[in-house]
Amino acid sequence: MNVAEYSLGIDIGSTTVKIAVLDSDGQLLFSDYRRHFADIQGTLADLIEEASEQLGDAAVSPVITGSGGLTLASNIEVPFVQEVVAVSSSLQQHSPQTNVAIELGGEDAKIIYFDSGSIDQRMNGTCAGGTGSFIDQMASLLQTDVAGLNEYAKDYKSLYTIAARCGVFAKSDIQPLINEGATKEDLAASIFQAVVNQTISGLACGRPIRGYVAFLGGPLHFLSELRAAFIRTLNLDEEHAIIPDNSHLFAAIGAALNAQGEGVRSMSEFVHILRTGVHIEFEVPRMDPLFSSRQEYDDFIRRQERYNVKTADLQT
């Protein structure tokens, strides 16, 4: 029977996979954060392989958390811990003074209140408005990426009112501003401000956000101007704005802190299970594929090639 050398925390979100390997003292030995592009098993296998190259083929006690992790956890018989529990464990160890945690993910947003031992979580998990995916969408509208959006926002002069509840509404607000000549700097900062307004109004629902406020999740870790917009709006000073190291990995670290020595296996064994394919039973029926083989697809293309629209020179 394997004895765990390390704890392995795995956070599977809607757009990213994060892992954290801790030793018996809770020290972070390896971590990484990567977009999975819907290939969760392959991305996770790659990350564990990289950890194995750095730490050796150690036995690990794994725990999975995150919105995309429950089904995988049950299929590979790995313990699952709810995200709020994981994040709370990380905060208790690294920032125990936290009163409120604001976490933005790829397709969800959370505000967690910590009051004298009780926890109140507000979460938007049904719509990607005001989350990382929304920011990705707005960046492409300005013909840049999220890092470029962050750079633009550093030099803003004015803020415009933009809806963040839905990408469609936001585009309806932004396009006329682009046509009127609004600068990309002002639009970028306005997009971040819209995310702030959406998070505070949609999740806090009038409950004050005060005291020590921690900013967690990938968007808030990588986008300094998004953090600055939250801090500005909440009137936080430097002492009360908590920006932890590895804030984008807090759920994965918290998952590892909750490891109880169950499901212990070597990293290579873990990778083999993921690479050989875990058959996951979906909770809803799925449609049959359009083409059952490459030959069927090629036959379809050949049939359709006959139906070409005749073209001619427009001038004649």
XYZ file of C-alpha atoms in Angstrom:
316
model
C 0.000 0.000 0.000
C 1.336 3.455 -0.957
C 1.974 5.992 1.770
C 1.395 9.575 0.658
C 4.526 11.687 0.449
C 2.646 14.796 -0.653
C -0.863 16.224 -0.885
C -2.159 17.004 -4.369
C -4.865 19.643 -4.724
C -6.677 19.814 -8.065
C -9.017 22.681 -8.942
C -10.982 22.100 -12.152
C -12.831 25.193 -13.255
C -14.967 25.952 -16.276
C -11.948 27.165 -18.294
C -8.799 26.206 -16.361
C -7.119 23.428 -14.387
C -4.957 24.295 -11.384
C -2.833 21.936 -9.298
C -0.874 22.415 -6.080
C 1.478 19.890 -4.460
C 2.129 20.412 -0.724
C 4.533 18.637 1.596
C 3.601 17.403 5.068
C 4.250 20.899 6.499
C 1.865 22.532 4.040
C 4.659 24.113 1.997
C 3.945 24.606 -1.719
C 6.377 22.470 -3.753
C 4.811 22.696 -7.208
C 1.905 24.545 -8.777
C 0.576 25.494 -12.178
C -2.461 27.100 -13.795
C -3.511 26.263 -17.349
C -6.501 26.633 -19.663
C -7.945 23.229 -20.559
C -9.955 24.105 -23.718
C -12.461 21.357 -22.742
C -9.703 18.684 -22.545
C -9.706 18.405 -18.762
C -8.153 14.933 -18.495
C -5.345 15.663 -20.951
C -4.484 19.000 -19.333
C -4.500 17.487 -15.840
C -2.288 14.597 -16.998
C 0.196 17.099 -18.483
C 0.341 19.083 -15.235
C 0.876 15.988 -13.062
C 3.598 14.793 -15.448
C 5.386 18.125 -15.040
C 5.079 17.854 -11.255
C 6.512 14.324 -11.430
C 9.490 15.531 -13.487
C 10.275 18.108 -10.806
C 9.480 16.128 -7.655
C 9.966 12.523 -8.763
C 7.310 9.835 -9.056
C 6.013 10.434 -5.556
C 2.901 8.962 -3.962
C 0.250 11.654 -3.516
C -2.998 11.993 -1.619
C -5.293 13.792 -4.100
C -8.350 15.968 -3.527
C -10.392 17.590 -6.305
C -12.441 20.786 -6.113
C -14.033 23.160 -8.607
C -17.158 23.432 -10.731
C -15.836 20.978 -13.323
C -14.355 18.452 -10.910
C -17.207 16.571 -9.255
C -17.920 14.153 -12.123
C -14.230 13.379 -12.689
C -13.642 12.886 -8.958
C -16.376 10.274 -8.699
C -15.169 8.438 -11.798
C -11.530 8.129 -10.706
C -12.419 7.622 -7.019
C -10.712 10.741 -5.698
C -12.171 12.701 -2.743
C -14.023 15.910 -3.657
C -14.255 19.029 -1.500
C -16.584 21.962 -2.132
C -14.903 25.174 -3.372
C -15.925 27.318 -0.403
C -14.382 24.781 1.988
C -11.175 24.714 -0.078
C -10.894 28.511 -0.317
C -11.675 28.874 3.404
C -8.890 26.412 4.271
C -6.372 28.440 2.238
C -7.475 31.735 3.746
C -7.301 30.368 7.306
C -3.696 29.379 6.699
C -2.449 32.327 4.640
C -4.767 35.280 5.418
C -6.794 34.463 8.553
C -7.801 38.120 9.044
C -10.000 38.041 5.906
C -13.561 39.291 6.381
C -14.696 39.039 2.759
C -13.252 37.132 -0.213
C -14.069 38.124 -3.791
C -13.247 35.420 -6.315
C -13.652 35.652 -10.076
C -13.321 32.540 -12.224
C -13.648 31.714 -15.896
C -17.444 31.521 -15.850
C -18.521 32.235 -12.281
C -18.094 34.837 -9.568
C -18.265 34.520 -5.789
C -18.353 36.703 -2.712
C -17.716 34.854 0.565
C -18.395 36.561 3.908
C -16.608 35.257 7.001
C -18.409 36.360 10.161
C -17.400 35.006 13.580
C -17.110 31.415 12.444
C -20.021 31.416 9.980
C -19.708 31.555 6.187
C -22.132 33.222 3.772
C -21.433 32.544 0.088
C -22.999 34.465 -2.790
C -22.316 32.915 -6.207
C -23.206 33.589 -9.827
C -22.856 30.168 -11.429
C -25.627 30.358 -14.028
C -24.276 33.093 -16.314
C -20.769 34.083 -17.421
C -21.615 37.793 -17.326
C -18.993 39.740 -15.386
C -16.504 36.838 -15.225
C -13.254 35.870 -16.946
C -15.023 34.707 -20.105
C -16.840 38.041 -20.313
C -13.475 39.846 -20.113
C -12.071 37.571 -22.853
C -15.037 38.469 -25.061
C -14.665 42.211 -24.473
C -10.921 42.048 -25.173
C -11.563 40.461 -28.575
C -14.073 43.235 -29.311
C -11.221 45.737 -28.807
C -8.958 43.532 -30.969
C -6.593 42.596 -28.134
C -6.220 39.955 -25.416
C -6.815 40.246 -21.665
C -3.199 41.294 -21.022
C -3.574 44.014 -23.657
C -6.839 45.119 -22.062
C -5.024 45.453 -18.733
C -2.271 47.579 -20.354
C -4.830 49.863 -21.992
C -6.662 50.392 -18.688
C -3.496 51.739 -17.018
C -3.787 54.996 -19.007
C -7.523 55.702 -18.869
C -8.939 59.228 -18.494
C -12.721 58.662 -18.377
C -15.111 55.886 -17.436
C -18.254 55.015 -19.408
C -21.318 53.113 -18.207
C -21.228 49.603 -19.683
C -23.524 46.674 -18.831
C -21.705 43.572 -17.585
C -24.740 41.386 -16.903
C -24.547 40.007 -20.439
C -21.968 40.127 -23.226
C -24.693 41.048 -25.747
C -25.731 44.114 -23.724
C -22.087 45.103 -23.196
C -21.401 44.975 -26.953
C -24.490 47.123 -27.511
C -22.981 49.722 -25.155
C -19.406 49.500 -26.449
C -19.985 49.588 -30.228
C -21.518 53.108 -30.279
C -18.664 54.334 -28.057
C -16.132 52.894 -30.521
C -17.995 54.607 -33.383
C -17.904 57.912 -31.494
C -14.127 57.666 -31.085
C -13.788 56.581 -27.454
C -10.201 55.523 -26.712
C -9.299 51.899 -26.063
C -7.772 53.010 -22.773
C -11.090 54.427 -21.539
C -13.075 51.470 -22.876
C -10.759 48.937 -21.200
C -11.031 50.655 -17.811
C -14.812 50.935 -18.274
C -15.063 47.188 -18.960
C -13.217 46.440 -15.709
C -15.449 48.913 -13.842
C -18.518 47.175 -15.301
C -17.265 43.834 -13.911
C -16.817 45.460 -10.496
C -20.313 46.970 -10.552
C -21.856 43.669 -11.662
C -20.077 41.686 -8.938
C -20.940 44.095 -6.137
C -24.550 44.791 -7.156
C -25.379 41.280 -8.340
C -23.817 39.300 -5.508
C -23.520 41.540 -2.452
C -27.169 42.609 -2.902
C -26.722 45.582 -0.577
C -24.669 43.796 2.078
C -21.565 45.908 2.817
C -18.157 44.673 1.730
C -15.796 45.984 4.376
C -12.933 45.022 6.640
C -10.138 42.929 5.160
C -11.041 41.967 1.583
C -9.127 39.205 -0.248
C -9.017 39.109 -4.053
C -8.809 35.596 -5.506
C -9.062 33.784 -8.825
C -7.254 34.032 -12.154
C -8.733 37.316 -13.480
C -8.029 39.153 -10.219
C -4.542 37.620 -9.960
C -3.381 38.450 -13.478
C -5.233 41.743 -14.099
C -3.839 44.466 -11.861
C -6.236 47.101 -13.221
C -9.274 44.936 -12.437
C -8.039 44.675 -8.841
C -7.434 48.431 -8.799
C -11.036 49.034 -9.940
C -12.368 46.902 -7.048
C -10.089 48.618 -4.526
C -11.080 52.075 -5.835
C -14.811 51.299 -5.749
C -14.698 49.724 -2.267
C -12.487 52.530 -0.887
C -9.956 50.071 0.502
C -6.572 51.170 1.775
C -3.396 49.157 1.280
C -3.777 47.376 4.626
C -7.321 46.134 3.991
C -6.833 44.984 0.385
C -5.421 41.454 0.627
C -3.675 40.257 -2.543
C -2.114 36.904 -1.582
C 0.714 35.259 -3.450
C -0.707 32.442 -5.595
C -4.216 33.862 -5.234
C -5.168 32.149 -8.520
C -4.315 28.779 -6.911
C -6.110 29.216 -3.584
C -8.819 26.614 -4.242
C -6.207 24.032 -5.343
C -4.041 24.769 -2.287
C -7.119 24.504 -0.051
C -8.041 21.177 -1.640
C -4.553 19.851 -0.843
C -4.878 21.089 2.750
C -8.036 18.952 3.056
C -6.294 15.734 2.000
C -6.929 12.890 4.459
C -4.652 10.223 2.963
C -7.424 8.674 0.836
C -7.005 7.406 -2.719
C -3.207 7.470 -2.513
C -1.427 6.611 -5.766
C 1.818 7.456 -7.515
C 1.894 10.353 -9.959
C 2.689 8.011 -12.857
C -0.296 5.838 -11.915
C -2.484 8.955 -11.851
C -1.260 10.017 -15.299
C -1.854 6.508 -16.699
C -5.476 6.540 -15.502
C -6.070 9.928 -17.133
C -4.243 9.057 -20.377
C -6.010 5.734 -20.930
C -9.310 7.520 -20.792
C -11.775 7.751 -17.955
C -15.248 6.838 -19.173
C -17.568 9.446 -17.733
C -21.298 8.830 -17.675
C -23.019 12.102 -18.527
C -26.092 13.080 -16.602
C -28.029 13.974 -19.778
C -28.496 12.023 -23.036
C -26.238 13.136 -25.878
C -26.935 13.251 -29.630
C -25.169 10.857 -31.968
C -22.165 12.338 -33.831
C -22.816 13.785 -37.287
C -20.264 11.389 -38.808
C -19.340 7.995 -37.388
C -16.064 7.756 -39.363
C -13.630 9.763 -41.442
C -14.864 7.924 -44.566
C -18.428 9.041 -43.899
C -17.241 12.635 -43.584
C -15.194 12.454 -46.818
C -18.219 11.031 -48.675
C -20.337 13.922 -47.419
C -17.774 16.480 -48.624
C -17.644 14.877 -52.088
C -21.445 14.968 -52.363
C -21.624 18.613 -51.314
C -18.863 19.757 -53.672
C -21.313 19.358 -56.585
C -23.481 22.181 -55.246
C -21.358 25.211 -56.078
C -22.919 28.600 -56.748
C -21.990 29.893 -60.193
C -19.988 33.103 -60.067
C -19.101 35.736 -62.660
C -17.258 39.039 -62.865
C -19.525 41.689 -61.290
C -18.747 44.362 -63.888
C -19.964 42.204 -66.796
